[in-house]
Structures are given as C-alpha cells and as structure tokens.
Short mmCIF file of C-alpha atoms in Angstrom, two decimals:
data_model
loop_
_atom_site.label_atom_id
_atom_site.label_comp_id
_atom_site.label_asym_id
_atom_site.label_seq_id
_atom_site.Cartn_x
_atom_site.Cartn_y
_atom_site.Cartn_z
CA MET A 12 -119.53 93.83 -65.69
CA ARG A 13 -120.56 90.82 -63.42
CA LEU A 14 -123.34 91.26 -60.71
CA ASP A 15 -121.73 90.54 -57.11
CA THR A 16 -124.86 88.16 -56.08
CA MET A 17 -123.62 87.92 -52.21
CA SER A 18 -123.40 91.73 -52.22
CA VAL A 19 -126.90 92.48 -53.44
CA LEU A 20 -128.30 89.95 -51.33
CA PRO A 21 -128.30 91.19 -47.90
CA ASN A 22 -130.09 94.91 -50.15
CA ILE A 23 -132.83 91.87 -50.98
CA VAL A 24 -133.88 90.91 -47.75
CA THR A 25 -133.63 94.39 -46.08
CA TRP A 26 -135.83 95.61 -48.43
CA ILE A 27 -138.78 92.34 -48.45
CA PRO A 28 -139.56 93.77 -44.73
CA TRP A 29 -140.08 97.07 -45.62
CA THR A 30 -142.21 95.75 -48.58
CA LEU A 31 -144.22 93.27 -46.19
CA THR A 32 -145.01 96.39 -44.03
CA ALA A 33 -146.12 98.36 -46.33
CA ALA A 34 -148.65 96.30 -47.83
CA ILE A 35 -150.05 95.20 -44.57
CA THR A 36 -150.57 99.39 -43.99
CA SER A 37 -151.75 99.37 -47.08
CA LEU A 38 -154.57 96.17 -46.68
CA ILE A 39 -155.28 97.78 -42.89
CA ALA A 40 -155.93 101.48 -44.15
CA CYS A 41 -158.50 100.18 -47.46
CA TYR A 42 -159.71 97.91 -44.51
CA LEU A 43 -160.74 101.11 -42.00
CA LEU A 44 -161.66 103.33 -45.36
CA TRP A 45 -164.21 100.15 -46.23
CA LYS A 46 -165.36 100.41 -42.11
CA THR A 47 -166.45 104.12 -43.58
CA THR A 48 -168.31 103.18 -46.33
CA ARG A 49 -172.15 103.18 -46.46
CA ASN A 50 -172.36 99.63 -48.21
CA LYS A 51 -170.41 97.98 -45.36
CA ARG A 52 -172.72 99.56 -42.84
CA LEU A 53 -175.33 98.22 -44.79
CA ILE A 54 -174.28 95.15 -44.76
CA ASP A 55 -173.33 95.29 -40.90
CA GLN A 56 -177.28 95.65 -40.21
CA ILE A 57 -178.12 91.91 -41.67
CA PRO A 58 -178.24 89.58 -39.03
CA GLY A 59 -174.85 86.87 -39.04
CA TYR A 60 -172.07 86.11 -37.02
CA VAL A 61 -170.27 89.10 -35.61
CA ASP A 62 -167.22 88.51 -38.31
CA TRP A 63 -163.69 88.66 -37.17
CA PRO A 64 -161.51 91.66 -39.67
CA LEU A 65 -160.92 90.78 -42.58
CA ILE A 66 -161.29 86.94 -42.50
CA GLY A 67 -164.91 87.21 -42.18
CA ASP A 68 -166.67 84.10 -40.78
CA ILE A 69 -164.41 81.83 -42.15
CA LEU A 70 -163.41 80.32 -38.66
CA HIS A 71 -167.13 79.15 -38.17
CA PHE A 72 -167.01 77.20 -41.61
CA PRO A 73 -167.13 73.47 -41.56
CA PRO A 74 -164.63 71.30 -43.24
CA ASN A 75 -167.20 69.73 -45.44
CA LEU A 76 -170.64 69.98 -47.47
CA GLU A 77 -172.66 68.06 -44.88
CA GLY A 78 -171.37 70.65 -42.40
CA MET A 79 -172.32 73.87 -44.32
CA ARG A 80 -175.58 72.62 -45.23
CA LYS A 81 -176.15 72.09 -41.49
CA LEU A 82 -174.65 75.40 -40.87
CA LEU A 83 -177.03 76.98 -43.27
CA ILE A 84 -180.13 75.25 -41.91
CA ALA A 85 -179.02 76.27 -38.74
CA GLU A 86 -178.56 80.20 -39.54
CA SER A 87 -181.70 80.13 -41.09
CA GLU A 88 -183.57 78.81 -37.93
CA LYS A 89 -181.73 81.72 -35.76
CA VAL A 90 -183.71 84.38 -37.62
CA ARG A 91 -186.51 83.22 -39.39
CA ASP A 92 -188.75 85.81 -38.38
CA LYS A 93 -186.15 87.56 -40.60
CA GLY A 94 -185.72 85.83 -43.25
CA LEU A 95 -182.43 86.38 -44.87
CA PHE A 96 -178.82 86.90 -42.92
CA LYS A 97 -175.56 86.81 -44.01
CA LEU A 98 -172.29 84.83 -44.34
CA LYS A 99 -168.28 86.65 -45.02
CA ILE A 100 -165.60 84.77 -46.37
CA LEU A 101 -162.80 87.73 -46.80
CA GLU A 102 -164.83 91.24 -46.37
CA MET A 103 -167.15 89.68 -49.34
CA PRO A 104 -170.43 88.77 -47.83
CA TRP A 105 -172.75 86.32 -49.59
CA ILE A 106 -176.33 87.24 -48.56
CA PHE A 107 -179.33 83.97 -48.20
CA ILE A 108 -182.91 84.23 -48.47
CA PHE A 109 -185.28 81.98 -47.63
CA SER A 110 -188.60 83.71 -46.94
CA PRO A 111 -191.31 83.39 -49.88
CA GLY A 112 -191.91 87.11 -50.13
CA ASN A 113 -187.77 87.72 -50.02
CA VAL A 114 -187.44 85.63 -52.70
CA GLU A 115 -190.80 86.20 -54.70
CA LYS A 116 -189.06 89.83 -54.78
CA LEU A 117 -186.08 88.53 -56.05
CA LEU A 118 -187.17 86.49 -58.74
CA SER A 119 -190.21 89.22 -59.87
CA SER A 120 -187.38 91.25 -60.45
CA ASN A 121 -186.03 91.83 -64.55
CA LYS A 122 -183.28 93.48 -63.38
CA HIS A 123 -181.73 91.67 -61.25
CA ILE A 124 -180.63 88.61 -63.93
CA GLU A 125 -177.03 88.87 -63.56
CA LYS A 126 -175.81 85.23 -62.79
CA SER A 127 -173.16 84.95 -59.66
CA TRP A 128 -169.67 84.36 -59.77
CA GLU A 129 -170.38 80.37 -58.96
CA TYR A 130 -171.51 80.12 -62.76
CA TYR A 131 -168.32 81.15 -63.97
CA PRO A 132 -166.86 77.23 -63.79
CA LEU A 133 -169.22 76.42 -66.16
CA TYR A 134 -168.29 78.99 -69.07
CA PRO A 135 -165.55 76.62 -70.52
CA TRP A 136 -167.97 73.64 -71.04
CA LEU A 137 -171.80 75.79 -71.53
CA GLY A 138 -169.97 79.11 -72.90
CA ARG A 139 -173.10 81.76 -72.87
CA GLY A 140 -175.90 79.44 -73.06
CA LEU A 141 -179.29 80.33 -71.52
CA LEU A 142 -178.08 78.89 -68.07
CA THR A 143 -174.95 81.09 -67.44
CA SER A 144 -175.47 84.02 -69.90
CA SER A 145 -177.22 87.75 -67.87
CA GLY A 146 -178.29 90.73 -68.64
CA ASP A 147 -179.51 91.53 -72.85
CA ALA A 148 -176.96 88.39 -74.19
CA TRP A 149 -179.52 86.43 -71.65
CA ARG A 150 -182.83 88.16 -72.95
CA ALA A 151 -181.86 88.24 -76.99
CA ARG A 152 -180.88 84.47 -76.47
CA ARG A 153 -184.17 84.17 -74.71
CA HIS A 154 -186.52 85.20 -77.14
CA MET A 155 -185.13 83.24 -80.06
CA LEU A 156 -185.66 79.80 -78.11
CA THR A 157 -189.40 80.31 -76.68
CA PRO A 158 -190.91 78.67 -79.41
CA SER A 159 -188.24 75.65 -79.26
CA PHE A 160 -189.38 75.47 -75.10
CA HIS A 161 -193.21 74.98 -75.91
CA PHE A 162 -194.47 71.89 -74.27
CA SER A 163 -196.83 70.46 -77.18
CA ILE A 164 -193.24 70.19 -78.91
CA LEU A 165 -192.27 66.95 -76.06
CA LYS A 166 -195.49 65.19 -76.42
CA ASP A 167 -193.97 64.30 -80.16
CA PHE A 168 -191.38 62.20 -78.03
CA SER A 169 -194.08 59.84 -75.71
CA GLY A 170 -193.41 57.46 -77.21
CA SER A 171 -189.64 57.44 -77.43
CA ILE A 172 -189.73 58.45 -73.41
CA ASN A 173 -192.54 55.12 -72.89
CA ASP A 174 -189.64 52.80 -74.70
CA HIS A 175 -187.00 54.66 -72.96
CA ALA A 176 -189.06 54.13 -69.15
CA GLY A 177 -189.87 50.86 -70.18
CA PHE A 178 -186.41 49.67 -70.75
CA LEU A 179 -185.41 50.89 -67.41
CA VAL A 180 -188.28 49.06 -65.64
CA ASP A 181 -186.78 45.95 -67.22
CA LYS A 182 -183.40 46.20 -66.34
CA LEU A 183 -184.20 47.21 -62.81
CA ARG A 184 -186.32 43.71 -62.68
CA ARG A 185 -183.31 41.55 -63.97
CA GLU A 186 -180.77 42.92 -62.26
CA HIS A 187 -181.58 43.99 -58.64
CA CYS A 188 -185.30 43.44 -58.17
CA ASP A 189 -184.80 39.45 -57.28
CA THR A 190 -181.25 40.00 -55.48
CA GLY A 191 -182.83 41.21 -52.22
CA GLU A 192 -179.97 43.61 -51.65
CA GLN A 193 -179.90 47.42 -51.11
CA PHE A 194 -178.63 49.27 -54.12
CA ASP A 195 -178.14 53.00 -55.16
CA ILE A 196 -181.65 53.55 -58.18
CA PHE A 197 -179.73 57.01 -58.64
CA SER A 198 -177.01 55.50 -61.68
CA PRO A 199 -179.45 53.57 -63.67
CA ILE A 200 -182.08 56.57 -63.75
CA THR A 201 -179.19 58.97 -64.03
CA LEU A 202 -177.89 57.08 -67.75
CA SER A 203 -181.86 56.68 -68.20
CA THR A 204 -182.72 60.11 -68.19
CA LEU A 205 -179.12 60.49 -70.03
CA ASP A 206 -181.11 58.47 -73.10
CA ILE A 207 -184.02 60.34 -73.51
CA ILE A 208 -182.40 63.88 -73.12
CA CYS A 209 -179.77 62.37 -75.68
CA SER A 210 -183.22 61.82 -78.00
CA THR A 211 -185.12 64.54 -77.51
CA ALA A 212 -182.09 67.36 -77.57
CA MET A 213 -179.77 66.02 -80.13
CA GLY A 214 -181.95 63.09 -81.70
CA VAL A 215 -179.46 60.20 -81.32
CA ASP A 216 -179.58 57.33 -79.67
CA ILE A 217 -176.01 57.27 -77.28
CA GLY A 218 -177.13 53.69 -75.37
CA ALA A 219 -176.16 55.12 -71.89
CA LEU A 220 -177.99 52.72 -69.84
CA ASP A 221 -177.26 49.74 -71.96
CA ARG A 222 -173.83 50.33 -72.41
CA GLY A 223 -172.99 53.07 -70.23
CA ASP A 224 -168.78 53.25 -70.56
CA SER A 225 -168.70 55.39 -74.26
CA GLU A 226 -166.77 57.96 -74.23
CA TYR A 227 -168.85 60.71 -74.26
CA ILE A 228 -170.63 59.38 -71.15
CA LYS A 229 -167.61 59.08 -69.46
CA ALA A 230 -166.35 63.08 -70.13
CA LEU A 231 -169.92 63.98 -69.07
CA PHE A 232 -169.55 62.61 -65.49
CA VAL A 233 -166.00 63.56 -65.32
CA ILE A 234 -167.19 67.35 -66.11
CA LYS A 235 -170.14 67.07 -63.50
CA GLU A 236 -167.98 65.89 -60.82
CA VAL A 237 -164.76 68.10 -61.42
CA THR A 238 -166.74 71.27 -62.00
CA ALA A 239 -168.81 71.09 -58.36
CA MET A 240 -165.29 70.11 -56.56
CA ARG A 241 -163.94 73.32 -58.92
CA THR A 242 -166.72 75.70 -56.27
CA ARG A 243 -165.31 74.85 -53.31
CA ASN A 244 -162.11 76.39 -53.49
CA PRO A 245 -161.51 79.97 -54.03
CA LEU A 246 -158.22 79.14 -55.50
CA ASN A 247 -159.34 77.53 -58.41
CA THR A 248 -161.31 80.65 -59.41
CA PHE A 249 -158.28 82.07 -60.93
CA ASP A 250 -157.96 80.09 -64.92
CA PHE A 251 -153.97 79.97 -64.66
CA PHE A 252 -153.99 78.24 -61.70
CA TYR A 253 -157.03 75.82 -62.09
CA ASN A 254 -155.92 74.41 -65.48
CA ASN A 255 -152.33 73.37 -64.24
CA THR A 256 -153.63 71.21 -62.08
CA ARG A 257 -154.79 67.90 -62.48
CA ASN A 258 -158.58 68.20 -62.05
CA GLY A 259 -158.28 70.99 -64.44
CA ARG A 260 -156.17 69.17 -67.59
CA LYS A 261 -158.69 66.12 -66.96
CA CYS A 262 -161.82 68.56 -67.16
CA ASN A 263 -160.78 70.60 -69.94
CA HIS A 264 -159.83 67.28 -71.95
CA SER A 265 -163.12 65.96 -70.96
CA ILE A 266 -164.80 69.51 -72.19
CA GLN A 267 -163.22 68.84 -75.58
CA ILE A 268 -164.76 65.21 -75.69
CA VAL A 269 -168.15 66.48 -75.00
CA HIS A 270 -168.03 69.62 -77.87
CA ASP A 271 -166.27 67.26 -80.38
CA PHE A 272 -169.48 65.12 -80.17
CA ALA A 273 -171.69 67.85 -80.13
CA TYR A 274 -169.86 69.64 -83.14
CA LYS A 275 -170.29 66.49 -84.63
CA VAL A 276 -173.93 65.77 -84.54
CA ILE A 277 -174.73 69.39 -85.07
CA ARG A 278 -172.54 69.13 -88.52
CA GLU A 279 -174.51 66.49 -89.50
CA LYS A 280 -177.84 67.61 -88.60
CA ARG A 281 -177.05 70.39 -90.13
CA SER A 282 -176.03 69.00 -93.63
CA LEU A 283 -179.28 67.00 -93.65
CA LYS A 284 -181.08 70.50 -93.14
CA GLU A 285 -179.04 71.85 -96.13
CA ALA A 286 -180.04 68.91 -98.25
CA GLY A 287 -183.49 69.38 -98.22
CA GLU A 288 -184.51 66.43 -95.81
CA GLY A 289 -187.02 66.44 -93.27
CA PRO A 290 -187.07 65.98 -89.87
CA SER A 291 -184.85 62.88 -88.75
CA GLN A 292 -186.94 61.11 -86.71
CA GLY A 293 -190.35 61.37 -88.70
CA ASN A 294 -192.86 64.26 -87.16
CA ARG A 295 -190.62 64.60 -84.04
CA ARG A 296 -188.45 67.40 -84.04
CA PRO A 297 -185.18 67.12 -81.49
CA PHE A 298 -184.26 70.73 -80.10
CA LEU A 299 -181.21 70.21 -81.99
CA ASP A 300 -183.52 70.76 -85.32
CA LEU A 301 -185.40 73.53 -83.90
CA LEU A 302 -182.44 75.63 -82.80
CA LEU A 303 -180.82 75.00 -86.95
CA ASP A 304 -183.96 77.26 -87.90
CA CYS A 305 -183.70 79.83 -84.76
CA ARG A 306 -182.54 83.52 -86.01
CA ASP A 307 -182.14 86.54 -84.31
CA GLU A 308 -183.36 90.04 -84.84
CA HIS A 309 -181.69 90.84 -87.81
CA GLY A 310 -182.55 87.30 -89.16
CA ASN A 311 -179.16 85.46 -88.91
CA PRO A 312 -179.25 82.44 -87.70
CA LEU A 313 -177.18 80.52 -85.23
CA THR A 314 -173.63 79.83 -85.11
CA ASP A 315 -172.44 76.26 -84.38
CA LYS A 316 -170.59 77.44 -80.79
CA GLU A 317 -173.90 79.16 -80.49
CA ILE A 318 -176.37 75.87 -80.81
CA ARG A 319 -173.54 73.95 -79.56
CA GLU A 320 -173.87 76.01 -76.41
CA GLU A 321 -178.01 75.53 -76.19
CA VAL A 322 -177.28 71.94 -76.57
CA ASP A 323 -175.19 70.91 -74.08
CA THR A 324 -177.05 73.31 -71.67
CA PHE A 325 -180.52 71.57 -72.34
CA MET A 326 -178.03 68.10 -71.93
CA PHE A 327 -176.64 69.35 -68.27
CA GLU A 328 -179.64 70.39 -67.24
CA GLY A 329 -182.22 68.03 -68.87
CA HIS A 330 -180.85 64.91 -67.38
CA ASP A 331 -179.21 65.50 -64.29
CA THR A 332 -182.57 67.73 -62.45
CA THR A 333 -184.79 65.09 -63.89
CA ALA A 334 -182.56 62.02 -62.88
CA SER A 335 -182.52 63.66 -59.20
CA ALA A 336 -186.19 64.65 -58.98
CA ILE A 337 -187.03 61.04 -60.23
CA SER A 338 -184.55 59.32 -57.51
CA PHE A 339 -185.88 61.24 -54.46
CA THR A 340 -189.59 60.79 -55.11
CA ILE A 341 -188.90 56.78 -55.69
CA PHE A 342 -186.64 57.31 -52.03
CA LEU A 343 -190.07 59.06 -50.71
CA LEU A 344 -192.41 56.32 -51.67
CA GLY A 345 -190.65 53.65 -50.90
CA ALA A 346 -190.34 55.16 -47.14
CA HIS A 347 -193.66 55.60 -47.01
CA GLN A 348 -195.59 52.81 -47.78
CA ASP A 349 -199.69 54.54 -47.42
CA ILE A 350 -198.29 56.87 -50.12
CA GLN A 351 -197.18 54.57 -52.14
CA LYS A 352 -200.26 52.38 -52.21
CA GLN A 353 -202.55 55.34 -53.06
CA CYS A 354 -200.31 55.91 -56.11
CA GLN A 355 -200.54 52.54 -57.17
CA ALA A 356 -204.14 52.53 -57.16
CA GLU A 357 -204.77 55.60 -59.29
CA LEU A 358 -202.12 54.18 -61.92
CA ASP A 359 -204.16 50.84 -61.72
CA GLU A 360 -207.39 52.98 -62.55
CA ILE A 361 -205.82 54.71 -65.45
CA ILE A 362 -203.35 52.51 -67.05
CA GLY A 363 -204.28 48.83 -65.72
CA SER A 364 -201.10 46.54 -65.85
CA SER A 365 -199.21 48.62 -68.94
CA LEU A 366 -196.72 50.13 -69.30
CA SER A 367 -197.70 52.48 -72.03
CA ILE A 368 -198.51 56.11 -71.02
CA SER A 369 -200.34 58.67 -73.34
CA ASN A 370 -200.47 62.44 -72.91
CA ALA A 371 -203.72 62.19 -71.95
CA ASP A 372 -202.86 59.47 -69.22
CA LEU A 373 -200.78 61.85 -67.23
CA SER A 374 -202.99 64.58 -67.10
CA LYS A 375 -205.16 61.94 -65.21
CA MET A 376 -202.56 61.77 -62.67
CA THR A 377 -203.47 63.98 -59.89
CA TYR A 378 -201.85 62.01 -56.95
CA LEU A 379 -198.62 61.22 -58.55
CA ASP A 380 -198.70 64.66 -59.85
CA TRP A 381 -199.16 65.98 -56.04
CA CYS A 382 -196.37 63.59 -54.64
CA ILE A 383 -193.66 64.48 -57.29
CA LYS A 384 -194.22 68.57 -55.99
CA GLU A 385 -194.02 67.37 -52.77
CA ALA A 386 -190.38 65.69 -53.12
CA LEU A 387 -189.17 68.80 -54.98
CA ARG A 388 -190.20 70.67 -52.24
CA ILE A 389 -188.27 68.46 -49.83
CA PHE A 390 -185.57 67.83 -52.36
CA PRO A 391 -185.38 70.45 -54.58
CA THR A 392 -182.95 70.19 -57.53
CA VAL A 393 -181.60 73.10 -57.69
CA PRO A 394 -181.18 73.89 -53.61
CA PHE A 395 -179.27 77.21 -54.67
CA PHE A 396 -179.14 79.85 -56.89
CA GLY A 397 -177.11 83.03 -56.96
CA ARG A 398 -177.16 86.35 -58.53
CA LYS A 399 -175.21 89.99 -58.55
CA LEU A 400 -177.86 92.94 -57.61
CA LYS A 401 -177.94 95.30 -60.27
CA GLU A 402 -179.41 97.85 -58.18
CA GLU A 403 -179.82 98.14 -54.23
CA ILE A 404 -182.72 96.47 -52.73
CA THR A 405 -184.95 95.79 -49.75
CA PHE A 406 -185.93 92.80 -47.87
CA GLY A 407 -187.93 94.04 -44.50
CA ASP A 408 -186.01 96.75 -42.78
CA TYR A 409 -182.59 95.92 -44.06
CA SER A 410 -181.16 96.85 -47.32
CA VAL A 411 -178.55 94.89 -49.86
CA PRO A 412 -176.29 97.43 -51.61
CA LYS A 413 -175.88 97.14 -55.44
CA GLY A 414 -173.06 94.42 -56.61
CA THR A 415 -174.04 92.39 -53.48
CA THR A 416 -174.18 88.20 -54.26
CA ILE A 417 -177.66 86.84 -52.82
CA TYR A 418 -178.51 83.29 -52.73
CA HIS A 419 -181.88 81.40 -52.39
CA ARG A 420 -182.07 78.24 -50.28
#
C-alpha cells in the first residue's frame, strides 16, 4: 500500500503542538514538585541571586571568563561574613565556599572526595588516575602509589633539574635580555618544566625548550587548550555531540598521539626491566620505573593502561602548575623590586655566582620560600576545584544537601 504523504502531513502538524504542550506541562509540573522538596528549600536559603524559574541565574552570567571571575569575586564580597553563596544554571545549583573554616571542613572530610562533573572532559586523556578517580578507586590507587611520591626520591634529580634550569637561563639571556623588549615568560618556562617532568616522570629527553615543535609537545598543548574550551559549553558535555565537532576530533587525535607516546615508553621500560637491566639513569629512578614495581592489595602489577593514566596525570599536573607558579612568582618579583633585591641578597649569600643549587642550599632559602608561597596565595595554580557531596553537610547556618556540587575558590 502506498502511503499518501500529503494526507498524513496535516495530522503530524496537528500532533506537534499537542506534544509540545504536554512536554511544557510536564516540565512545569516537575518544577512545581521540585519547589516543594526539602533539598530545594535548603538550596534557596543559601545567599545568592533571586533566580528565575527553570533558567536560574543564567541572565546574570557574563559572556567571558574574565567577566565570570569578576562576578565570583563580587558575590564573595557581598556575603563575606557567610563564607558561601550559590549560583544556579537552570535548576542546577553551584555552591561556592571561600571562608577558611568552610574550606577546612570540606577538605578534612574523607567522605566528600567524589569529583564534580567538570573533571569529565579529562577522562579521555587521563582516564581514572589520581586526579580524576573518586571513592574507593581513588583510595586504592593512592595507597598503591604513595611510596612513589616520597620527597627523597626527588633529591636524586636535583642535578637534572639544575641542568634544565641553567639551559632556560641561558636561553632567556641569549634571546631576550639584551633586546629591551617585553615578552611572555610563561611559554619558555612551560617548555622547561615539560622537559623536567619528562625526565623525572618518564626518564626521557624530549628537548621541549630546544625544539618545541615536536608532535608530542604540540599534541599536549592542543589537549590543554581544547579541553579547557570544552568545559565552557554545556552541550560539549555529551560525547556524541562533542566528538563530532571540529574541536572534538582535533582533541581526540591529539590524545591518541600522547597515548601512543606514553605506551611506547612504557613498553620500552618494561622490556628493560624484564631483561634484568637496572634504572635507566644511574641511581635515579623515574616515576615510570617506580610504577612498574607497584602492586595492588592482591599482589598484581599495574597494567600498561593504568600506568599510562598515572604518567599522563603526572605530566599534566607536574609541568602546567609548576610553570604557572614560577611565572607568577617572577612577575611579582619584577613588580616589587625591593622584594626582588632581598631575594637576590639571600641567593648571593647561599650560592654566590653559581647556578648549581644543592638540596642543602634549597633548605636555606627561607625568604625565597616565603615569596613563592605568597605568590601561590595571590595566584593559586588551581584556583577552583569541585566536589560532589556524598552526604548533607552544614556550613554555619546553612545546610547543603547530598548530591550538590560544591566549589572552593
């Protein structure tokens, strides 16, 4: 039987408005029901905008990150004595805490360790490493890896770090110091910290500062940039949508390059270990070599995928945050010449004209240590982090229900 399209079309047109009406009615009914719940009443008591039904506070949001930063600061100042405030996207509340007491209460809890949804875009890259895992999986992985993070292990790499630092100083002197022109110091510092973290984490030399155009380095920067962009658009939360966008395809291609590089190094290191060869850098044991020795509670070694997740996590967290801290410290010292002179006087007393710094020298640099910590206070390398509450929590006079996402700033 042949279907008469023209005869069916009017029925479809008639059907659409009824479907739309039913959907709107259902949405309003759900909203009215939500308004009567205890969770809704608790959220509404928290300081914040008088939000619009269904759309929340979206109309107050600025169009760019700088505007959003200023909005968060302004809202914090309005309720400084409360220590928290809320923003709502649609009917989804975001609770921001900023007083020391509230932050301490959240961070000291061993229950509220589930990551917020903003970590989701990192999963394709970092998998379920220490940064992105939650709950029992995080505890098990942390227990297994704790010995690998002992500070004494880093002491063995002081010579390598000195070499990279010296190469950075020489490059800055050669290319910038005599020009009298302004330049962005963050880029060369990032490449230098990437060299250092590759050496200490994987035991390989990628020559980022010397030749920063390798496929691996380019892929890393693409992933960081595009992943940050993804978090700004709620539609990009859905993989089926994001993976078909230009940025999604670009990011996935770069992730594959980074993963292939890590797997190649892991296989080489595992082969050397199975062949009975010792540490690849004398007495220095890169993080990757230590991971090959890790065992879970059943005595099983980490798989290549699990090792890759931790190496990628260490690479990301190690070079990016360190570069940010160094850059802002240098910026502040340049802006405050009197403080810079006191730092220089301390260094002159400890190491003189030498650029080789020992672990013993570092322990004597008290004033410089203060300056670095103050720079981290003013310009924290991770200004926000999010947690999804596993149970209700109280901050002063306000209770925040289970399942709510809380951000510290």
